[in-house]
mmCIF file of C-alpha atoms and ligand atoms in Angstrom:
data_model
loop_
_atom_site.group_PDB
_atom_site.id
_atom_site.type_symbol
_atom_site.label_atom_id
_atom_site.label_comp_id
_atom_site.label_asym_id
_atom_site.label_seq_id
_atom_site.Cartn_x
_atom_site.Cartn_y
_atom_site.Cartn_z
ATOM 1 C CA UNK A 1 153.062 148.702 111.403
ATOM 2 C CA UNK A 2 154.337 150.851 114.444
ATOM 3 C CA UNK A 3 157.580 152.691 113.970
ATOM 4 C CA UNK A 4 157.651 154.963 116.419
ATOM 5 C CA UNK A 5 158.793 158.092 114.392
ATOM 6 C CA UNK A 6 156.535 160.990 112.694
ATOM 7 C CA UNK A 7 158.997 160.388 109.756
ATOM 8 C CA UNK A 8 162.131 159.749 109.172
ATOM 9 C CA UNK A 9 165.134 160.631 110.688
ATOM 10 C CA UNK A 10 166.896 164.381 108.867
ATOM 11 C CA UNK A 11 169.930 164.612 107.408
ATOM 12 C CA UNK A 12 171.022 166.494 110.499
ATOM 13 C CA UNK A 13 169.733 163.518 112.924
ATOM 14 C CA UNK A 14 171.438 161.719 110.250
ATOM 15 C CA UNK A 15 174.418 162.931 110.494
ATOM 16 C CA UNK A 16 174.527 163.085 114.456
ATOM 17 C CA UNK A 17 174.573 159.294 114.365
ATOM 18 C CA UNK A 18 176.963 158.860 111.906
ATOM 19 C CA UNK A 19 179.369 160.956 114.242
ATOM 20 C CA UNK A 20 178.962 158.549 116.846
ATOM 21 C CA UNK A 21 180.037 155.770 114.098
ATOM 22 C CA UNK A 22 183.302 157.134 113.116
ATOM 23 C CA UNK A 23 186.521 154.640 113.438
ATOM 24 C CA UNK A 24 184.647 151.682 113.417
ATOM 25 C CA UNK A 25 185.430 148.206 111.394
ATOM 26 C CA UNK A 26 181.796 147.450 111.566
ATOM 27 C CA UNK A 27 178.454 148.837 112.212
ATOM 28 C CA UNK A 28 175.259 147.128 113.222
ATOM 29 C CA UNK A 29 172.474 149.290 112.494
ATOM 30 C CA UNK A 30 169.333 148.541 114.201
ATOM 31 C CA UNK A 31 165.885 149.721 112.784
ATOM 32 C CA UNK A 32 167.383 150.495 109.514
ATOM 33 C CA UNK A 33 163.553 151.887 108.222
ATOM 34 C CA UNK A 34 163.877 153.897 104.725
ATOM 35 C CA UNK A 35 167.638 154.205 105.289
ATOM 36 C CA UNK A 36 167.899 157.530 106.503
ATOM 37 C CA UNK A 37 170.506 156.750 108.773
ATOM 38 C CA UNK A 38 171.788 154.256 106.868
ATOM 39 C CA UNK A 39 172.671 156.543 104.028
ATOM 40 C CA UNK A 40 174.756 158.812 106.692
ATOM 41 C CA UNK A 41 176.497 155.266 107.881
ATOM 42 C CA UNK A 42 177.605 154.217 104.643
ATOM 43 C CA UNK A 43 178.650 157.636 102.960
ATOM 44 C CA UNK A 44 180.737 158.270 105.710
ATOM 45 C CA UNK A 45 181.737 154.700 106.565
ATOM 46 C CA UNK A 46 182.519 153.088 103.039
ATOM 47 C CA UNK A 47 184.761 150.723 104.561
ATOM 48 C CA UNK A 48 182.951 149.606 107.230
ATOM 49 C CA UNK A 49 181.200 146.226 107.164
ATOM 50 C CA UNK A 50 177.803 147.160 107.242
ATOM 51 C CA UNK A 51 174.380 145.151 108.887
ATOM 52 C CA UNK A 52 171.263 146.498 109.352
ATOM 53 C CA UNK A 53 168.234 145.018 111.121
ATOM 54 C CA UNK A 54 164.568 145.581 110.234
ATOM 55 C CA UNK A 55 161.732 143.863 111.266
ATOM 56 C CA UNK A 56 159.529 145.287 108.561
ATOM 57 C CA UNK A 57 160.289 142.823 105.182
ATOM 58 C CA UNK A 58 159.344 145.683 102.648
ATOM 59 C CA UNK A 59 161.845 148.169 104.491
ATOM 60 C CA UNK A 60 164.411 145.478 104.643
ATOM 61 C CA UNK A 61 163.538 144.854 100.447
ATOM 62 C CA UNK A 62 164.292 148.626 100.032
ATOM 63 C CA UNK A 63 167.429 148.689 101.849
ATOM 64 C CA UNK A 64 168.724 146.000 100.426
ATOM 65 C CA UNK A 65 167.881 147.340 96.778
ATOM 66 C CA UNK A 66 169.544 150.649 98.065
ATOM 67 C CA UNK A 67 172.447 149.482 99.905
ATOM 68 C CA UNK A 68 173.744 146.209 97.960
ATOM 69 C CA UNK A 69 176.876 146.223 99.947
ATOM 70 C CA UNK A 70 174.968 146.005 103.643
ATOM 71 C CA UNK A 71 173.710 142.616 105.066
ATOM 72 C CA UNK A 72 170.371 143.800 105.644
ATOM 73 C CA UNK A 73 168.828 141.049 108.104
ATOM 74 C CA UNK A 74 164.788 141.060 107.819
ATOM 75 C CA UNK A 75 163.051 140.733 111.328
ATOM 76 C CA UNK A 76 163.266 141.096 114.865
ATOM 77 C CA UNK A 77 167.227 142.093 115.978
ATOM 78 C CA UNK A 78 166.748 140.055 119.302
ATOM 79 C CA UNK A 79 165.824 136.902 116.968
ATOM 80 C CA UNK A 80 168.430 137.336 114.310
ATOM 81 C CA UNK A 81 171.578 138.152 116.120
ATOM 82 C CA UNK A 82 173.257 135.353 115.751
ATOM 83 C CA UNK A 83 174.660 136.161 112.387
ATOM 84 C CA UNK A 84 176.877 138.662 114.342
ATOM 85 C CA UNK A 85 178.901 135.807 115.530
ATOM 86 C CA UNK A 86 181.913 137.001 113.459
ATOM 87 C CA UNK A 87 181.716 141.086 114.188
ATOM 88 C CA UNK A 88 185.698 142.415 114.100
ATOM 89 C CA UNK A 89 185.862 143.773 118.190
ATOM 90 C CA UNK A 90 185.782 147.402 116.894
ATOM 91 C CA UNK A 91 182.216 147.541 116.326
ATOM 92 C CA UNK A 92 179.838 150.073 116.892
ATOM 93 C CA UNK A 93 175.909 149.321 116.804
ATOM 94 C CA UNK A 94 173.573 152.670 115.572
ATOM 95 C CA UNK A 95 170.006 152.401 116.944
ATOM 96 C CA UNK A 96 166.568 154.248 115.894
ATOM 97 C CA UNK A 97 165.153 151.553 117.560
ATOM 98 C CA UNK A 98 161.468 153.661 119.618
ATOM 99 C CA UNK A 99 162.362 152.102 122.949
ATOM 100 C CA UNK A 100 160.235 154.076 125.267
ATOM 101 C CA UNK A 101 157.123 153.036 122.993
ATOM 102 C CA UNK A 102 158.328 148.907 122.163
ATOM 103 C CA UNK A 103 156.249 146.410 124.360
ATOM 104 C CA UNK A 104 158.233 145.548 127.655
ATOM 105 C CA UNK A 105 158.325 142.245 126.216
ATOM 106 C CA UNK A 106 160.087 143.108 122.934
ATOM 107 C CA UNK A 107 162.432 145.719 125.001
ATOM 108 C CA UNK A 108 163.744 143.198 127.437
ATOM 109 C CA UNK A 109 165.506 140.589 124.975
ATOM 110 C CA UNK A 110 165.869 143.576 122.493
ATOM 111 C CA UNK A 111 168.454 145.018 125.467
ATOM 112 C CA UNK A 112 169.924 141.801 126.169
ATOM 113 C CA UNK A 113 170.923 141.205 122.595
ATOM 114 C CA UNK A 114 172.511 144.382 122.696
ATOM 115 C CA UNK A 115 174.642 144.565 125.501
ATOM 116 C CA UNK A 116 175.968 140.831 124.578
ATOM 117 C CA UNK A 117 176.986 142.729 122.010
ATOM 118 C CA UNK A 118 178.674 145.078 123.248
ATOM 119 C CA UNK A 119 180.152 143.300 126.312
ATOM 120 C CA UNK A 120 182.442 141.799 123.869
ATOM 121 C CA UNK A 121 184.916 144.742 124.056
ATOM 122 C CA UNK A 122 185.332 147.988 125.991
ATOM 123 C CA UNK A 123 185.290 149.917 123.079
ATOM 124 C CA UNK A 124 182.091 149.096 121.716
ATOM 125 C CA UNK A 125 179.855 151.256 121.969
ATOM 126 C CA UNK A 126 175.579 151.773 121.338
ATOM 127 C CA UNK A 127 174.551 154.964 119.740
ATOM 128 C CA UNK A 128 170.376 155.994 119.765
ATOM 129 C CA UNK A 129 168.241 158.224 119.582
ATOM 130 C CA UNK A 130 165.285 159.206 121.704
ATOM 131 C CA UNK A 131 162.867 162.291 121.275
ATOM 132 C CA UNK A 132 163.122 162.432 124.912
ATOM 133 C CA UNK A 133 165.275 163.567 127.806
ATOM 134 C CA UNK A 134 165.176 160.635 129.852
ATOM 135 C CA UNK A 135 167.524 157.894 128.251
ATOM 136 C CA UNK A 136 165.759 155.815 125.434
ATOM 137 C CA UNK A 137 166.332 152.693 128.574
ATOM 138 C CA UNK A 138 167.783 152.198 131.882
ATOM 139 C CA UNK A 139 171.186 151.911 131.280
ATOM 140 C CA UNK A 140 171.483 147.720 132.141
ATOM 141 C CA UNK A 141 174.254 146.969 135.134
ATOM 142 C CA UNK A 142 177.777 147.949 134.145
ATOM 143 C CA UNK A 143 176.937 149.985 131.189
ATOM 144 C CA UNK A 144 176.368 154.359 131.514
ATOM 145 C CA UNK A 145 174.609 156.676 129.345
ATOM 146 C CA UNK A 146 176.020 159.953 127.896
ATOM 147 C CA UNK A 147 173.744 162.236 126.336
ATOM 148 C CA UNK A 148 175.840 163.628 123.212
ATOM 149 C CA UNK A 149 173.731 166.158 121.776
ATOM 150 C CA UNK A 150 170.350 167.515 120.902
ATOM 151 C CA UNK A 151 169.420 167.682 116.976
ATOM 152 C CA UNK A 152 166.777 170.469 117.077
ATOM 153 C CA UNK A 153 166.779 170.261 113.222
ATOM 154 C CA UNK A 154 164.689 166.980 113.282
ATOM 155 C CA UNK A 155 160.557 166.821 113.761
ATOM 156 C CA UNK A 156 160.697 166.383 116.422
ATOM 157 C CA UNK A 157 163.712 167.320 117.790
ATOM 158 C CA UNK A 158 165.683 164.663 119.035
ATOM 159 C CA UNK A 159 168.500 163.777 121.424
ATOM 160 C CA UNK A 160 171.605 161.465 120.477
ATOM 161 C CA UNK A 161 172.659 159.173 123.099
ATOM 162 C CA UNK A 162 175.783 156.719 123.599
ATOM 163 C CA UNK A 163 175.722 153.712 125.862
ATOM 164 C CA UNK A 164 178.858 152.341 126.690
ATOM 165 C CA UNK A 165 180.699 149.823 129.152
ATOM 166 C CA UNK A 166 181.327 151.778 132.531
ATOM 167 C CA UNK A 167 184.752 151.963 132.849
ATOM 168 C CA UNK A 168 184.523 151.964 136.929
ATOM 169 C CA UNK A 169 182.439 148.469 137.079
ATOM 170 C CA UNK A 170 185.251 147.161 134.715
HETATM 171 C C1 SAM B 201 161.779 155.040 114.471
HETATM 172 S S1 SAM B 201 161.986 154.056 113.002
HETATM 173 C C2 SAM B 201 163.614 154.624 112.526
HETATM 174 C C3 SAM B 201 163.883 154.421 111.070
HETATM 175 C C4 SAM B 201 165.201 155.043 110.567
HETATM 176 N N1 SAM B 201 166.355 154.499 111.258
HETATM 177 C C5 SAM B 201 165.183 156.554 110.741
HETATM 178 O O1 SAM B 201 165.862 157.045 111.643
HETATM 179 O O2 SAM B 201 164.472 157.223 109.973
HETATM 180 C C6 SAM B 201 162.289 152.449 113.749
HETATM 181 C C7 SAM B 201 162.460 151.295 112.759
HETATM 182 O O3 SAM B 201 162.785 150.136 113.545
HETATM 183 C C8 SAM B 201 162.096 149.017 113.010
HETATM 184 N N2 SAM B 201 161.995 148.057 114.117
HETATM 185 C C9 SAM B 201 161.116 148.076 115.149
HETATM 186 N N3 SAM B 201 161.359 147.061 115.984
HETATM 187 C C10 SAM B 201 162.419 146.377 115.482
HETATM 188 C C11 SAM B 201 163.163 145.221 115.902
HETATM 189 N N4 SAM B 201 162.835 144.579 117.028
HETATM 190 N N5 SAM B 201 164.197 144.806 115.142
HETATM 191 C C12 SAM B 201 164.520 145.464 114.002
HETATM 192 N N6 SAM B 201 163.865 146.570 113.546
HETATM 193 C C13 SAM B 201 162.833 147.013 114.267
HETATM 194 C C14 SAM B 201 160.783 149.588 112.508
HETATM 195 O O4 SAM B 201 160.187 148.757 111.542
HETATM 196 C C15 SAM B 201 161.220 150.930 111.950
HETATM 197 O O5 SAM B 201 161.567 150.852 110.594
#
């Protein structure tokens, strides 16, 4: 199984995301893995509905046996995101999804499910992470990226990126 990453996101990657995640009702987590991220989400986030996505059935088992108050949703999140139908508008959706090394043909629906997403509102935002400079995608029409920060504490480093709605195209 391919999952991009040398190992798991740090605590300090971690935590990066979960900064992105703050004020939300709910968070989508794509790519959920051994939880790293997840952990971050949910200790600073109690309240928060929580879903992750993971296409790997043993990682979803262990998130699920870690994080019993999550709907963790085993499998692709471009085949599964229908049980999003009911997300509260202030949602936020946390990626560690390895874009830049997904087959085109997983990428392309993988983007479209996400921006249907987040077209619902304004607010809504995307939050990933790439271990590159370029942005983990091209940003799809009406959305912009916004690099937030680099986490050098990470192997490797990494940089934390939001996509959003572009408020000119609105
Ligand atoms: C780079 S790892 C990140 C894991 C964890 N979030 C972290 O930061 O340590 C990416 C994870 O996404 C999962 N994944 C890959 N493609 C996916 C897809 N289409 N839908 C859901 N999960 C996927 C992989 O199985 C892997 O666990």
């Amino acid at each position: 199984m391919s999952v991009g990453a040398i190992a798991p996101s740090s605590r300090y990657l971690a935590a990066a995301m979960a900064d992105g995640a703050e004020a939300f009702d709910a968070i989508v987590e794509v790519g959920g893995g051994t939880g790293a991220i997840t952990q971050a989400l949910a200790n600073r986030n109690p309240e928060a509905r929580l879903v992750v996505f993971e296409l790997s059935e043993q990682l979803a088992d262990g998130l699920h046996a870690r994080f019993p108050h999550a709907q963790v949703v085993a499998g692709a999140f471009h085949e599964n995101v229908s049980v999003l139908h009911d997300l509260p508008q202030k949602t936020v959706v946390v990626s560690g999804l390895p874009f830049r090394s997904l087959p085109a043909g997983i990428v392309r629906p993988t983007v479209e499910a996400l921006t249907d997403v987040l077209r619902v509102d304004q607010a809504r935002r995307l939050v990933q992470f790439s271990y590159r400079l370029r942005a983990p995608f091209a940003a799809p029409a009406g959305f912009v990226w916004r690099r937030v920060c680099t986490v050098w504490r990470n192997a490797p480093p990494a940089n934390v990126w939001e996509l959003q709605g572009n408020p000119v195209s609105a």
